[in-house]
Structures are given as structure tokens and as C-alpha cells.
Amino acid sequence: MVSRLEHPAGGYKKIFESCEELAEPIPAHVSGNIPAWLTGSLLRMGPGLFEIGDEPFYHLFDGQALMHKFDLKDGHVTYYRRFIRTDAYVRAMTEKRIVITEFGTAAYPDPCKNIFSRFFTYFQGIEVTDNCLVNIYPIGEDFYACTETNYITKVDPDTLETIKKTIVIICGPLSLIDRHDFVYNYLYLANVRQNWEEVKKAAIRAPQPEVRRYVLPLDIHREEQGKNLVSLPYTTATAVMCSDGTVWLEPEVLFSGPHQAFEFPQINYKKYCGKNYTFAYGLGLNHFVPDRICKLNVKSKETWIWQEPDAYPSEPLFVQSPDAKDEDDGVLLSIVVKPGVTQRPAFLLILNATDLTEIARAEVDVMIPVTLHGLYKP
């Protein structure tokens, strides 16, 4: 799974540049043969506006929410995108400045207010952003764009129009994961824009990521000390009862490569959600840069790779074929960007999920910025 392809840093940075929304869907140039049964929409969310006037957003999660859609029908493909009309976006566009504080970018009082009004603004608390750039979820018959706050926004998946904002009440504890400083710093756009060489050096020093399997025994009543409680035949992961009644877990490493990572994992959720599955699909990172699509057999550790020079794919989504017999009968959908080319710099990639061979691609004549998550809507 180790890459032999070098990726030019300058090209990758272009996927963090602002773009304009489209007035209407544009046709894509299709090469290959799209399966006749693949009729639906690939919906993706991500940042699309990285500055307001002269004020830049500083973090990847601060760019204003842009919704993308590739429509597939009868072998033809169109591409469309629109900004979500959140309060953060509308007020920023109206006042031509950053109005609501984002994850890594602070908003400051309106400079047009008098000194006393600006002073009291500091005591009103931080307004929580509704910038829903992370993902889109179906809830019943409706679709909602969401982020890491308790605001979600109802959207029309066909027209991409913004319908209304909704508040979600979150109950229960929140857990925080200690992430390496490199990951935190990389997501700051100033580092990507201006300190690229330092970012690459930090990537080399970052801890080696791994894909691990832990096995949690469900019934530990009256088990003897020192005994491995894992009896599954396909894993070397262990769970040992300690003298104090705790259980010590040791993982099985499914994948580990020098400066390689397997991120944004997906499975055949339609058929194997909550069940014993064999295959996982993900985005392969080389020194944190996503430059490949990967398939991993989580039992045999066999891997498959799709990769193309100077090409940066997004999270692959699995779509099961209607007559599927095996777990991996279907296709993978991913938005791929090639910033180094002048014509058709982005495309929808369709791969055979069995062996990751290319089935078709639908190229568009516009740049597509980075996307985070999404779904396929039949």
C-alpha cells in the first residue's frame, strides 16, 4: 500500500481556495460506461468560501458550507453546487465581514458601531455558528446539513435550496479525543497556505497511524485470571482478565505503512451495518495528503488501491448493486480533483468495488474544493 507516486504540494493547496456557486447544473463529460442501475445523486458537503472580503477564515472547518451534487441518470451526469444560506453565511454576505465566530476564526464587533456598543458586545457571549459544512443526513423523508454544533439545516436535495434551521438538543456526556498537535495545526489554513514546507516536516515527525482491531468480550462472568477471552478464529486481538477485575485489550494491527493512513472508512452499510463484515473502503493518506482510494480486507489484511498522479480523491462511498450476491458487489463513488490540469480539473470517479478498477468518470470544467462527507441518494 506504500505509494511510489509523488504529489506536488502546490497543486494540493488549490483545493482550499474559494469558489463560486453555480446558477444551474452543468453537464459532465463521461468516459467509460456507467451502470444502468446507477441512477441517483451523490451529495457532498464541505467548505467553499475561505474568506469574507479581506478577512480570511483560519481553519478548515471555518469555510462556509457548500453543498455539491452529481446527478446520474441514463448514463449522463450533471454537477451542481450552492452555498447553504445559514445565518453565518447570510449575515457575512450582508455585512461583508465575518460576523459569527467559527471553530478557529474569531468574529469581532461591528466597526460601524460606536465605542460603547462595541464594548458591551464582548459581554453578550459567543454566538454559536450554524455553518453546516460537515455532512448531510436523511431524517425521515427530509435531509439536513450538519456540523459539530447543535444546529442543523434542512435542505432540498434536488434544488439544493436552504429551507430552515433547526436546533438539536444534545443530552449526555461529550468525549474529547487527544489528537496529535500535527493534526490540529494542519487543519489551520494559514499553515497550508504559507508554511507548507513546515507542515510537510511536521508530517514526517507525526506518530505512525494504524488500522487496529480491538475485541471487547461481552460476558466476563467467572472467567479465570490471565485467560484470553477472545475466541474468534480470524483475529489475533486479545482480551485478558487481570487480577483486579479489569480486562486488558491488545489490538491486532490490520494495516500500517510508513507515513500512510487509512481514513474516512466506509463499509456496505445497507447490508452489513451491525453485522460481521469483511471489507472496508477508505481514503489513503500519504503524509496526510489524500492521494488514493483503498480497500481493506479486515480478515486477511489484503489491500487494493486506486491511484493516479496529481489526483486527490474524496471519501469513497459504497453503493450496492441491485442484484448483489457478495458483500462487495457494487461501486465506489468519489470526487477527484486534479489541480494541475487546465481543462476538466475535477471529476466523479466510479470504481468497481470488487477490485477498484475504474468503470467510468464524469469530468467537469470547474474546480471543486475539498469535501468532507456525504451520501448517495437513489
PDB file of N, CA and C in Angstrom, residues 21-26 79-81:
ATOM      1  N   GLU A  21     -20.722  29.532  -6.424  1.00  0.00           N
ATOM      2  CA  GLU A  21     -21.772  28.555  -6.664  1.00  0.00           C
ATOM      3  C   GLU A  21     -22.213  28.641  -8.119  1.00  0.00           C
ATOM      4  N   LEU A  22     -22.980  27.652  -8.561  1.00  0.00           N
ATOM      5  CA  LEU A  22     -23.406  27.584  -9.949  1.00  0.00           C
ATOM      6  C   LEU A  22     -24.865  28.010 -10.079  1.00  0.00           C
ATOM      7  N   ALA A  23     -25.169  28.726 -11.157  1.00  0.00           N
ATOM      8  CA  ALA A  23     -26.532  29.182 -11.388  1.00  0.00           C
ATOM      9  C   ALA A  23     -27.452  28.026 -11.773  1.00  0.00           C
ATOM     10  N   GLU A  24     -26.889  27.007 -12.390  1.00  0.00           N
ATOM     11  CA  GLU A  24     -27.657  25.837 -12.805  1.00  0.00           C
ATOM     12  C   GLU A  24     -26.707  24.655 -12.966  1.00  0.00           C
ATOM     13  N   PRO A  25     -27.238  23.435 -13.011  1.00  0.00           N
ATOM     14  CA  PRO A  25     -26.366  22.265 -13.201  1.00  0.00           C
ATOM     15  C   PRO A  25     -25.634  22.342 -14.539  1.00  0.00           C
ATOM     16  N   ILE A  26     -24.396  21.859 -14.536  1.00  0.00           N
ATOM     17  CA  ILE A  26     -23.606  21.831 -15.759  1.00  0.00           C
ATOM     18  C   ILE A  26     -23.372  20.378 -16.167  1.00  0.00           C
ATOM     19  N   TYR A  79     -23.414  18.285 -12.763  1.00  0.00           N
ATOM     20  CA  TYR A  79     -22.837  18.735 -11.489  1.00  0.00           C
ATOM     21  C   TYR A  79     -23.444  20.089 -11.117  1.00  0.00           C
ATOM     22  N   TYR A  80     -23.717  20.257  -9.817  1.00  0.00           N
ATOM     23  CA  TYR A  80     -24.354  21.478  -9.327  1.00  0.00           C
ATOM     24  C   TYR A  80     -23.842  21.742  -7.917  1.00  0.00           C
ATOM     25  N   ARG A  81     -23.812  23.005  -7.511  1.00  0.00           N
ATOM     26  CA  ARG A  81     -23.417  23.352  -6.151  1.00  0.00           C
ATOM     27  C   ARG A  81     -24.030  24.680  -5.733  1.00  0.00           C
TER      28      ARG A  81
END
